[in-house]
Coordinates of C-alpha atoms in Angstrom, one line a residue:
Chain A
M1 CA -0.2 0.1 -0.2
R2 CA 1.7 3.3 -0.1
I3 CA 0.3 4.9 3.4
V4 CA 0.4 9.0 4.3
V5 CA 2.6 9.4 7.7
A6 CA 1.8 12.5 8.9
E7 CA 3.2 13.5 12.3
D8 CA 4.4 15.9 14.1
L9 CA 7.0 14.2 16.8
Y10 CA 9.9 12.9 14.9
L11 CA 10.6 9.8 16.5
L12 CA 7.4 8.9 16.6
R13 CA 6.6 9.5 12.8
D14 CA 10.4 7.3 12.2
G15 CA 9.0 4.4 14.5
I16 CA 5.7 4.7 12.7
V17 CA 6.9 4.9 9.1
R18 CA 9.5 1.7 9.8
L19 CA 6.7 0.2 11.3
V20 CA 5.1 -0.1 7.5
E21 CA 7.7 -0.8 6.2
A22 CA 8.5 -4.0 7.7
Y23 CA 5.5 -5.1 6.8
G24 CA 6.1 -3.8 3.2
H25 CA 4.1 -1.2 2.5
E26 CA 5.6 1.9 0.8
V27 CA 5.3 5.7 2.8
V28 CA 5.0 7.7 -0.5
A29 CA 5.1 11.1 2.1
T30 CA 5.5 12.4 5.7
A31 CA 3.9 15.5 7.1
A32 CA 5.0 17.3 9.9
T33 CA 2.3 20.0 10.7
G34 CA -1.6 20.7 9.3
P35 CA -0.7 22.6 5.8
E36 CA 1.5 20.3 4.4
T37 CA -0.9 16.9 5.9
L38 CA -3.7 18.4 3.5
D39 CA -0.8 18.9 0.5
A40 CA 0.4 15.1 1.1
L41 CA -3.1 14.3 1.1
L42 CA -4.3 15.9 -2.0
R43 CA -0.9 15.4 -3.9
W44 CA -0.5 11.5 -3.2
R45 CA -3.6 10.2 -2.7
P46 CA -2.7 7.3 -0.4
D47 CA -4.5 4.3 -1.2
V48 CA -4.4 4.8 3.0
S49 CA -3.0 8.3 5.2
I50 CA -1.8 7.6 9.1
I51 CA -2.6 11.1 10.7
D52 CA -1.8 12.5 14.1
V53 CA -4.9 14.8 15.5
R54 CA -2.9 17.3 17.2
M55 CA -0.5 19.1 15.5
P56 CA 2.1 22.0 14.5
P57 CA 0.9 25.5 13.3
A58 CA -1.7 25.9 16.3
Q59 CA -1.1 22.4 18.7
S60 CA -4.4 22.5 18.1
D61 CA -7.2 19.4 15.9
E62 CA -5.3 20.3 12.8
G63 CA -4.7 16.7 12.1
L64 CA -8.5 16.1 12.2
R65 CA -8.8 19.1 10.0
A66 CA -6.6 18.1 7.6
A67 CA -8.3 14.6 7.1
L68 CA -12.4 15.8 7.1
A69 CA -11.2 18.7 4.5
A70 CA -8.6 15.9 2.2
R71 CA -12.1 13.6 2.6
R72 CA -14.3 17.1 1.8
E73 CA -11.8 16.9 -2.1
L74 CA -12.1 13.1 -2.3
P75 CA -14.8 10.8 -0.7
G76 CA -13.8 8.4 0.4
L77 CA -10.2 9.0 0.7
P78 CA -9.5 6.2 3.2
V79 CA -7.6 7.6 6.8
L80 CA -6.8 6.1 10.4
I81 CA -6.6 9.1 13.0
L82 CA -3.9 8.7 15.8
S83 CA -4.4 10.3 18.6
Q84 CA -3.2 10.6 22.3
H85 CA -7.0 10.0 23.0
V86 CA -10.2 9.2 21.7
E87 CA -13.3 11.3 22.0
Q88 CA -16.8 10.2 21.1
L89 CA -17.4 14.0 19.4
Y90 CA -14.1 13.5 16.7
A91 CA -15.6 10.1 16.0
R92 CA -19.0 11.5 15.0
E93 CA -17.2 13.8 13.2
L94 CA -15.7 11.6 11.0
L95 CA -17.9 8.8 10.0
A96 CA -20.6 12.2 9.8
G97 CA -21.0 11.5 6.0
G98 CA -21.6 7.9 6.2
A99 CA -18.8 7.1 4.1
G100 CA -16.2 4.7 4.7
G101 CA -12.3 3.9 5.1
I102 CA -12.1 5.1 8.9
G103 CA -10.4 4.8 11.8
Y104 CA -9.5 6.1 14.9
F105 CA -7.0 4.7 17.8
L106 CA -5.0 5.4 20.2
K107 CA -1.9 5.6 19.6
E108 CA -0.2 2.3 21.3
S109 CA -2.5 0.6 19.4
V110 CA 0.1 0.2 17.2
F111 CA 2.1 -1.7 20.5
D112 CA 0.0 -4.0 18.5
A113 CA 1.4 -4.1 15.4
D114 CA -0.1 -6.9 13.7
Q115 CA -3.8 -5.7 14.9
F116 CA -2.7 -2.5 14.0
I117 CA -1.2 -3.3 10.6
D118 CA -4.6 -5.3 10.1
A119 CA -6.6 -2.6 11.3
L120 CA -4.8 0.2 8.6
H121 CA -5.7 -3.2 5.9
R122 CA -9.3 -2.4 7.0
V123 CA -9.4 1.2 6.5
A124 CA -7.6 0.6 3.2
D125 CA -10.0 -1.0 1.5
G126 CA -13.5 1.5 3.2
G127 CA -14.4 -0.4 6.1
T128 CA -13.7 0.9 9.5
A129 CA -11.9 0.3 12.5
M130 CA -12.8 2.1 16.4
D131 CA -10.8 2.0 19.2
P132 CA -11.5 -0.2 22.0
A133 CA -11.4 3.0 24.3
V134 CA -14.6 4.2 22.1
I135 CA -17.0 2.1 21.5
T136 CA -16.8 1.9 25.8
K137 CA -17.2 5.0 26.3
L138 CA -21.1 5.0 23.7
F139 CA -22.1 1.8 25.5
S140 CA -21.7 3.0 28.8
S141 CA -22.9 6.8 27.4
G142 CA -26.7 7.5 28.6
T143 CA -28.9 8.0 25.3
S144 CA -27.3 5.4 23.4
N145 CA -28.6 2.4 26.0
R146 CA -31.5 3.7 25.4
R147 CA -31.5 2.7 22.0
L148 CA -29.9 -0.2 22.6
E149 CA -32.8 -1.6 24.7
R150 CA -33.6 -3.8 22.0
L151 CA -30.2 -5.6 21.6
T152 CA -29.9 -9.4 23.0
E153 CA -26.7 -9.0 25.6
R154 CA -24.8 -11.4 22.8
E155 CA -26.4 -9.1 19.7
H156 CA -24.6 -6.0 21.8
S157 CA -21.4 -7.9 22.3
V158 CA -20.9 -9.1 18.7
L159 CA -22.3 -5.0 18.1
G160 CA -19.3 -3.4 19.8
L161 CA -17.1 -5.7 17.7
M162 CA -18.6 -4.8 14.3
A163 CA -18.1 -1.3 16.1
E164 CA -15.1 -1.4 16.8
G165 CA -14.0 -3.0 12.4
L166 CA -14.1 -6.6 12.6
S167 CA -14.9 -8.2 10.2
N168 CA -17.4 -11.3 11.0
Q169 CA -14.6 -14.4 10.4
A170 CA -12.6 -12.8 13.0
V171 CA -15.9 -11.6 15.9
A172 CA -16.7 -14.9 15.4
Q173 CA -13.1 -16.4 16.2
R174 CA -13.3 -13.9 19.1
L175 CA -16.6 -14.8 20.4
F176 CA -16.2 -18.5 19.6
L177 CA -19.4 -18.5 17.2
S178 CA -19.5 -20.0 13.5
E179 CA -19.7 -17.0 11.1
S180 CA -22.9 -18.2 10.0
A181 CA -24.0 -17.1 13.5
I182 CA -23.0 -14.2 13.4
S183 CA -24.1 -12.9 10.1
K184 CA -27.7 -14.3 12.1
Y185 CA -26.6 -11.5 14.6
T186 CA -25.9 -9.4 12.3
T187 CA -28.5 -9.2 10.0
S188 CA -30.7 -8.9 13.6
I189 CA -29.1 -6.1 14.0
F190 CA -29.5 -4.0 11.3
G191 CA -33.0 -5.2 11.3
K192 CA -33.7 -3.7 15.0
L193 CA -31.4 0.4 14.4
G194 CA -33.9 0.2 11.3
I195 CA -30.2 -0.2 8.5
T196 CA -32.1 -1.3 5.5
D197 CA -29.4 -2.9 2.8
D198 CA -29.4 -0.5 -0.1
G199 CA -26.6 -1.7 -2.5
N200 CA -24.4 0.0 -0.9
N201 CA -22.1 -2.0 1.7
N202 CA -21.1 -0.1 4.1
R203 CA -23.9 -1.4 6.6
R204 CA -21.3 -1.6 9.2
V205 CA -19.7 1.9 9.5
L206 CA -24.4 3.3 9.9
A207 CA -24.5 1.0 12.2
V208 CA -22.1 3.2 14.2
L209 CA -22.9 5.9 12.8
T210 CA -26.2 5.1 14.6
Y211 CA -24.6 4.7 17.5
L212 CA -23.0 7.9 17.0
S213 CA -26.1 9.9 16.5
S214 CA -28.5 8.7 18.7
S215 CA -25.7 10.1 21.5
A216 CA -26.1 13.3 19.5
A217 CA -27.6 15.8 21.8
Chain B
M1 CA -58.6 48.5 36.8
R2 CA -54.4 48.0 36.1
E3 CA -53.8 51.6 37.2
L4 CA -56.0 52.0 40.3
G5 CA -54.0 48.5 41.6
R6 CA -50.5 50.2 40.3
A7 CA -52.0 53.6 42.3
C8 CA -53.0 51.3 45.8
T9 CA -50.0 49.6 46.0
G10 CA -47.9 52.5 44.8
F11 CA -49.9 54.5 47.9
V12 CA -49.0 51.5 50.8
R13 CA -45.9 51.4 49.7
A14 CA -46.1 55.7 49.6
V15 CA -46.9 55.8 53.0
V16 CA -44.5 52.8 54.7
L17 CA -41.9 55.3 53.0
M18 CA -43.0 57.7 55.3
V19 CA -43.5 56.4 58.3
V20 CA -39.8 54.7 58.3
S21 CA -38.4 57.8 57.1
L22 CA -40.5 60.0 60.0
L23 CA -38.7 57.3 62.6
V24 CA -36.0 59.4 63.4
P25 CA -37.6 63.1 62.9
A26 CA -40.7 61.9 65.3
L27 CA -37.8 61.4 67.8
W28 CA -36.4 64.5 67.9
A29 CA -39.7 66.4 67.7
A30 CA -40.9 63.8 71.0
A31 CA -38.0 65.3 72.7
V32 CA -39.0 68.9 71.7
A33 CA -42.3 67.9 72.7
L34 CA -41.4 66.7 76.1
W35 CA -38.9 70.3 76.7
L36 CA -42.3 72.1 76.1
W37 CA -44.2 70.6 78.4
W38 CA -41.3 71.0 81.3
G39 CA -42.3 74.0 80.9
G40 CA -38.7 75.0 79.0
S41 CA -36.3 75.7 81.9
P42 CA -33.1 76.3 81.0
W43 CA -31.6 73.3 81.2
S44 CA -34.7 70.7 80.9
W45 CA -33.7 70.1 77.3
I46 CA -30.0 67.8 78.2
A47 CA -32.1 65.2 79.2
P48 CA -34.1 64.6 75.7
V49 CA -31.8 65.7 73.9
I50 CA -29.9 62.7 74.8
W51 CA -32.1 60.5 74.8
A52 CA -33.1 61.6 71.9
A53 CA -29.5 61.5 70.6
I54 CA -28.9 57.8 71.7
G55 CA -32.3 56.3 69.9
T56 CA -31.0 58.2 66.7
F57 CA -27.6 56.2 66.5
A58 CA -30.0 52.9 68.0
L59 CA -32.8 53.8 64.6
S60 CA -30.0 54.6 62.0
R61 CA -29.2 51.1 61.5
P62 CA -32.6 49.4 61.3
V63 CA -34.3 52.0 59.3
C64 CA -31.7 52.3 56.1
R65 CA -31.6 48.0 56.3
M66 CA -35.3 48.9 55.9
F67 CA -34.6 51.2 52.4
R68 CA -31.6 48.6 51.5
S69 CA -34.3 46.3 51.5
F70 CA -37.5 48.5 50.2
A71 CA -35.2 49.2 46.9
E72 CA -34.5 45.8 46.3
K73 CA -37.5 44.2 46.8
W74 CA -39.6 47.4 45.0
T75 CA -36.8 47.9 42.4
G76 CA -34.5 45.3 42.5
T77 CA -31.8 47.2 43.3
V78 CA -29.8 45.5 45.7
V79 CA -27.5 48.5 47.7
P80 CA -25.1 46.9 49.5
G81 CA -24.3 47.7 52.8
G82 CA -20.7 47.2 53.3
Y83 CA -21.0 47.1 57.3
R84 CA -17.2 45.1 58.5
Q85 CA -17.4 42.1 60.3
A86 CA -15.8 42.1 63.9
E87 CA -13.3 39.4 63.7
P88 CA -13.6 36.6 65.7
V89 CA -11.9 36.4 69.1
T90 CA -9.6 34.2 70.8
Q91 CA -9.1 32.5 74.0
M92 CA -5.4 33.3 75.3
A93 CA -3.3 30.8 77.1
T94 CA -3.6 32.8 80.2
G95 CA -7.2 32.6 79.8
Y96 CA -8.4 36.0 78.6
W97 CA -10.1 36.7 75.7
W98 CA -8.0 38.6 73.0
N99 CA -10.7 40.2 70.4
G100 CA -7.8 42.0 68.3
F101 CA -7.7 45.8 71.4
S102 CA -8.0 44.1 74.3
Y103 CA -7.9 41.0 77.1
S104 CA -11.2 40.2 78.6
R105 CA -11.7 38.5 81.8
T106 CA -15.5 35.9 79.4
S107 CA -16.0 36.0 75.1
R108 CA -19.1 38.0 75.4
D109 CA -17.2 41.3 77.7
A110 CA -14.7 40.4 74.6
Q111 CA -17.4 39.9 71.4
R112 CA -19.4 42.9 73.3
E113 CA -16.6 45.1 73.5
Q114 CA -15.1 44.5 69.9
R115 CA -18.5 44.9 68.5
W116 CA -18.8 48.3 70.1
R117 CA -16.0 49.4 69.2
V118 CA -16.2 47.7 65.1
W119 CA -20.0 49.8 65.1
W120 CA -17.8 53.2 66.2
S121 CA -15.3 53.3 63.6
D122 CA -17.5 51.4 60.8
P123 CA -17.6 55.1 58.5
A124 CA -20.9 52.5 57.4
T125 CA -22.0 53.8 61.1
W126 CA -21.6 57.6 59.8
R127 CA -23.4 56.5 56.3
D128 CA -26.1 55.6 58.1
L129 CA -26.3 58.9 61.0
R130 CA -26.1 61.3 57.1
F131 CA -28.8 59.5 55.7
T132 CA -31.2 59.2 58.0
V133 CA -31.2 63.2 58.0
I134 CA -31.4 62.8 54.1
A135 CA -34.2 61.0 54.0
P136 CA -37.2 62.0 55.4
L137 CA -35.7 66.3 53.7
T138 CA -36.0 63.7 49.9
V139 CA -37.9 59.8 49.7
G140 CA -39.6 61.4 52.7
L141 CA -41.2 64.9 51.2
V142 CA -42.2 63.0 47.7
A143 CA -43.6 59.8 50.2
A144 CA -45.6 62.2 52.2
V145 CA -48.0 63.7 49.0
P146 CA -50.1 60.8 48.4
P147 CA -50.8 60.7 52.2
A148 CA -51.0 64.8 52.7
G149 CA -53.6 64.1 49.5
V150 CA -56.4 61.6 51.4
A151 CA -55.1 64.0 54.1
V152 CA -56.9 66.9 52.4
A153 CA -59.6 65.5 50.7
V154 CA -60.8 63.7 54.5
L155 CA -60.7 67.4 55.9
G156 CA -61.7 69.5 53.0
F157 CA -64.3 67.9 52.2
S158 CA -66.3 69.2 55.2
R159 CA -66.0 72.9 53.6
S160 CA -66.7 72.6 50.0
W161 CA -66.0 69.8 47.7
L162 CA -63.7 71.5 45.1
I163 CA -60.8 71.3 48.0
G164 CA -62.3 67.2 48.8
V165 CA -61.9 66.9 45.1
A166 CA -58.7 68.0 44.5
G167 CA -57.7 66.4 47.2
L168 CA -58.3 62.7 46.0
V169 CA -56.9 63.9 42.2
V170 CA -53.7 64.4 44.0
A171 CA -53.4 61.2 45.9
V172 CA -54.6 59.0 42.8
V173 CA -52.1 60.7 40.4
S174 CA -49.3 60.9 42.2
A175 CA -49.4 57.2 44.3
P176 CA -47.6 55.1 41.4
Y177 CA -44.7 57.7 41.3
A178 CA -44.7 59.0 45.2
W179 CA -42.0 55.4 46.2
R180 CA -39.9 55.9 43.4
P181 CA -37.1 58.7 44.9
V182 CA -36.2 55.7 46.8
R183 CA -34.5 54.1 44.7
P184 CA -31.9 56.8 43.3
V185 CA -31.5 57.9 46.9
A186 CA -30.6 55.1 48.1
V187 CA -28.9 54.0 45.2
R188 CA -27.2 57.9 46.2
F189 CA -26.7 58.1 49.5
L190 CA -26.7 54.4 51.0
R191 CA -23.4 52.6 48.9
P192 CA -20.7 52.1 50.8
S193 CA -18.8 54.7 49.3
A194 CA -15.3 54.4 47.5
A195 CA -13.2 54.1 50.0
M196 CA -14.8 51.4 52.5
A197 CA -15.4 49.5 48.9
L198 CA -11.5 49.9 47.8
A199 CA -11.3 47.8 51.9
D200 CA -13.7 45.3 51.2
R201 CA -12.5 44.7 47.4
V202 CA -8.8 45.1 49.2
D203 CA -10.1 41.8 51.7
E204 CA -11.6 40.0 49.3
L205 CA -9.2 39.6 47.0
T206 CA -6.2 38.4 50.0
A207 CA -8.7 35.9 50.7
Q208 CA -9.2 34.6 47.3
R209 CA -5.4 35.3 46.5
A210 CA -4.8 32.4 49.4
D211 CA -7.9 30.1 48.4
T212 CA -5.6 30.5 45.1
T213 CA -2.4 28.8 46.4
V214 CA -4.0 27.0 48.6
A215 CA -6.1 25.5 46.1
Q216 CA -2.8 25.3 43.9
A217 CA -0.9 23.5 45.2
A218 CA -3.0 20.8 46.2
E219 CA -3.8 20.4 42.1
I220 CA 0.9 20.7 42.4
R221 CA 0.9 17.6 44.8
R222 CA -1.9 15.9 43.8
I223 CA -0.2 15.6 39.8
E224 CA 3.5 14.9 42.3
R225 CA 2.0 11.6 43.8
D226 CA -0.4 10.5 40.5
L227 CA 3.2 10.6 38.6
H228 CA 4.8 9.5 41.6
D229 CA 2.9 6.4 41.5
G230 CA 1.9 5.2 38.6
A231 CA 3.2 6.0 35.2
Q232 CA 7.1 6.4 36.8
G233 CA 6.6 3.4 38.3
S234 CA 5.8 1.8 35.5
L235 CA 8.5 2.8 33.7
V236 CA 11.2 1.9 35.7
A237 CA 9.3 -2.0 35.5
L238 CA 9.6 -1.8 32.3
G239 CA 13.0 -1.3 31.7
L240 CA 13.9 -3.3 34.2
S241 CA 11.8 -6.3 31.8
L242 CA 13.4 -4.6 28.7
A243 CA 16.8 -5.4 30.6
T244 CA 16.2 -8.6 31.9
A245 CA 14.1 -9.5 28.2
E246 CA 17.4 -8.0 26.6
K247 CA 19.8 -10.9 29.4
L248 CA 17.6 -13.4 28.2
L249 CA 17.8 -12.6 24.1
E250 CA 20.8 -16.0 24.1
T251 CA 20.2 -18.3 26.7
D252 CA 16.8 -18.1 26.5
P253 CA 14.7 -16.4 23.5
E254 CA 11.0 -17.9 24.6
Q255 CA 11.4 -15.3 28.5
A256 CA 12.2 -12.7 26.1
K257 CA 10.0 -13.0 23.7
A258 CA 7.1 -13.2 26.7
L259 CA 9.2 -10.4 28.6
L260 CA 9.4 -7.9 25.5
R261 CA 5.1 -8.5 26.0
E262 CA 4.7 -8.0 29.3
A263 CA 7.2 -5.0 28.9
R264 CA 4.7 -3.4 25.8
A265 CA 1.2 -4.3 28.3
G266 CA 2.7 -1.6 30.3
A267 CA 3.7 1.3 28.2
A268 CA 0.4 0.8 27.5
T269 CA -0.5 0.6 30.7
S270 CA 1.7 3.8 31.3
L271 CA 0.3 5.7 28.2
A272 CA -3.7 5.2 29.6
E273 CA -2.1 6.8 33.7
L274 CA -0.7 9.4 31.5
R275 CA -3.9 9.9 29.4
D276 CA -6.5 9.9 32.9
L277 CA -3.6 12.3 34.6
V278 CA -3.4 14.6 31.8
R279 CA -7.0 14.4 31.6
G280 CA -7.3 16.2 35.2
I281 CA -5.2 18.3 34.4
S282 CA -6.7 20.1 31.3
P283 CA -8.7 17.7 28.9
P284 CA -7.2 17.6 25.4
V285 CA -10.1 18.7 23.4
L286 CA -10.3 22.0 25.9
T287 CA -6.9 22.9 24.4
E288 CA -7.6 21.8 21.3
R289 CA -11.3 22.8 20.2
G290 CA -12.4 25.3 23.7
L291 CA -15.2 25.3 26.3
V292 CA -18.3 24.2 24.1
D293 CA -16.6 21.2 22.5
A294 CA -15.0 20.0 24.9
V295 CA -18.7 19.8 27.6
R296 CA -20.3 18.4 24.4
A297 CA -17.4 15.9 24.7
L298 CA -18.5 15.2 28.7
A299 CA -22.1 15.4 27.9
M300 CA -21.3 12.3 24.7
D301 CA -18.9 10.6 28.0
S302 CA -21.0 11.1 31.0
P303 CA -23.8 8.4 32.2
L304 CA -27.0 11.2 32.4
E305 CA -29.1 12.1 29.4
T306 CA -27.3 15.5 28.8
G307 CA -28.1 18.1 26.7
V308 CA -25.9 20.7 25.6
D309 CA -27.6 24.1 24.6
A310 CA -24.7 26.5 24.0
D311 CA -23.9 29.5 21.1
G312 CA -21.0 30.5 19.1
L313 CA -18.7 31.3 22.5
P314 CA -15.0 32.8 21.4
R315 CA -12.4 31.3 22.9
L316 CA -11.7 32.5 26.4
D317 CA -8.2 32.2 28.2
P318 CA -7.6 28.7 29.6
P319 CA -8.3 29.9 33.6
I320 CA -11.1 30.3 32.7
E321 CA -12.4 27.5 30.1
A322 CA -10.8 25.6 32.5
A323 CA -12.4 26.7 35.6
V324 CA -15.8 26.5 34.4
Y325 CA -15.0 23.6 32.5
F326 CA -14.0 22.0 35.7
G327 CA -17.3 23.3 37.3
I328 CA -19.2 21.7 34.9
A329 CA -17.9 17.9 34.6
E330 CA -18.0 19.1 39.0
L331 CA -21.4 19.2 38.5
L332 CA -22.2 16.3 36.3
T333 CA -20.7 14.2 38.8
N334 CA -22.9 15.4 41.8
A335 CA -25.9 14.8 39.1
V336 CA -24.8 11.0 38.7
K337 CA -23.5 10.4 42.1
H338 CA -26.0 12.2 44.8
A339 CA -29.0 12.9 42.9
H340 CA -29.5 9.9 41.1
A341 CA -29.9 11.9 38.2
D342 CA -30.6 9.7 35.0
R343 CA -31.2 13.3 32.8
A344 CA -29.1 16.1 32.1
R345 CA -29.5 19.7 30.4
I346 CA -26.5 22.4 30.1
S347 CA -26.5 25.7 28.9
I348 CA -23.6 28.0 28.7
G349 CA -24.9 31.5 27.3
R350 CA -23.6 35.0 27.6
D351 CA -23.8 38.4 28.0
K352 CA -22.3 41.5 27.8
T353 CA -19.2 40.9 30.3
R354 CA -20.3 37.9 31.8
L355 CA -20.7 34.0 30.9
V356 CA -23.3 32.5 32.0
V357 CA -23.9 28.6 32.7
V358 CA -26.4 26.7 35.0
V359 CA -25.8 23.1 35.2
E360 CA -30.4 21.2 35.8
D361 CA -30.6 17.1 36.4
N362 CA -33.6 15.8 37.5
G363 CA -32.7 13.6 40.6
R364 CA -33.5 14.8 44.0
G365 CA -31.6 17.6 45.3
G366 CA -30.2 18.1 48.8
A367 CA -26.6 19.4 47.0
A368 CA -25.4 22.5 49.8
M369 CA -21.9 23.6 50.2
R370 CA -20.0 21.8 52.4
T371 CA -16.2 23.1 53.6
G372 CA -13.7 20.7 51.9
G373 CA -16.8 19.5 49.8
G374 CA -16.7 19.5 46.1
L375 CA -19.1 22.4 45.0
E376 CA -16.7 24.2 47.8
G377 CA -14.2 23.8 46.1
L378 CA -16.1 24.8 42.8
R379 CA -16.5 27.9 44.2
R380 CA -13.5 28.9 45.9
R381 CA -12.4 27.8 42.0
L382 CA -14.5 30.4 40.4
A383 CA -13.6 33.2 43.0
A384 CA -10.7 33.5 41.6
F385 CA -12.0 35.1 38.4
D386 CA -14.9 37.1 40.8
G387 CA -16.9 34.5 39.3
T388 CA -19.4 32.3 41.4
C389 CA -21.4 30.0 41.5
E390 CA -25.6 29.8 43.1
I391 CA -27.2 26.1 43.4
T392 CA -30.9 25.7 44.0
S393 CA -30.9 22.5 45.1
P394 CA -34.6 21.6 47.1
A395 CA -35.2 18.0 49.0
G396 CA -36.3 16.6 46.7
G397 CA -34.9 17.7 43.4
P398 CA -34.9 19.2 40.6
T399 CA -31.0 20.1 41.1
R400 CA -30.3 24.1 39.5
A401 CA -27.0 24.9 39.5
S402 CA -25.8 28.7 37.3
I403 CA -21.9 29.5 37.2
V404 CA -21.5 33.1 36.5
V405 CA -17.7 34.4 35.6
P406 CA -17.4 38.6 33.9
C407 CA -15.8 38.2 31.4
E408 CA -14.2 41.8 29.5
S409 CA -13.7 39.8 26.4
L410 CA -17.1 38.5 25.5

């Protein structure tokens, strides 16, 4: 894959570059500020990019803004946001368009390199990959609980893993169930959340979105 | 009908004002009457004058308090009193009581002596005395118009109906307005003088500075302890694991691998601890996006169903944003922990010079400021910016807290 890495801390940027190169991917550009990131994304149109939320010049949420701006230009451009902290607010903004190709992880997720690269692939393929911390917060916050009352406990855990971005096969492995059982659960979850199949294969993104929007104040 | 109602309330208020402002003049009139009744001999004026003087001193403060409360009740204008408070008395090792000026044998004597001293040296006492002279000549005179009109009407009807009607008209027309001078006069003459206000402000700022330094020191201690107990410890452990793994790499690669895995998990844990610590010092969304988005993020993470109303608010000074943010966080925590609420509403608004935040929940109420409690901490934190936090929380709920911070930049 052709990858852009945007991160202002040199050591971390270098580490990420080495990590993805170790897995046989190509880093086409690196960026250390918000504007540089936007330029790199628009110029190289990478297969996937890894972006830090907070970057110079203002040390606020430049990376996130650059990613959102680039996705407005190039809808569906896959980005994986790496942050020191994860917030529902930011996750919602990223997913707001309803398109896939979004990942949002804590920086320490790179410690588990295999899973990180796996998530990177899912994002590049147009899927979603959410940090378990975001999902946990979603499940614990007040409003979404009401929405979720309709789901059974098993459906909860399936949806949680699905929202993290796991495939049916991976969910099945985690829950020690068969893949066909999982696909039955997903169908019933989509039904309960009122998500119809209209040829758009991103019902998983929509399921996460349903949560995020139901907890919108 | 409404006009008549206004005239009636106006009349009652005018009569009340007239009576209150005439209390002291009536005292002096009584003294003069007493002297005349005694026959007006050269030395007999002394006793009535002494009695009237003592009465004037005793009446001046209650009269002024009444005027202040009238102004507040009728026009909503709060006129601060600015009276000096007596310091608490302390018992010395000798068993005697010290009140800051002198020793007394009992605490009651000490307090009484101190009360007198404070009363006597308080500039507010002399301002109040001045007001008892000013009031009858200004507010009292104007307020006397409607009752005088009624008096003229009552006495006049027996002589000529024209005088009676004229008196009535004067009373009815003047009644809605006759009590109104109470506000400007009270504001002009009952306020603490500039010097008094300044002295109060200095006291207040001294107390605020003490509060702020104490709060800051406590915060630094907390951060130091958290770093020492948490992240530092786990980083040392991490280094140890790595050193051991390095040693084992040649002799026992399997064991080394296990240690490296452990080290990775340890690094993730330290990061999580540091993240919590950072969140406690300054929440990242607050730094990145400012108060409104930070509160929105807070609301999303809250187990309560929390709504946020906010209009476009510019970025404020970081310390103010942080104080208000942590205030809201504290209130939400209380709503969950103590009030057992399941819903809350946060509104963030502003007027010309103030930031106004209201947090309401549907819990069972009964929140109170306790020394050392979370709400007290919140009050202190806000006081550093002249901000206030008012809480109405009747038992049975709901709780409504409003945080107001003056902001020139708004």
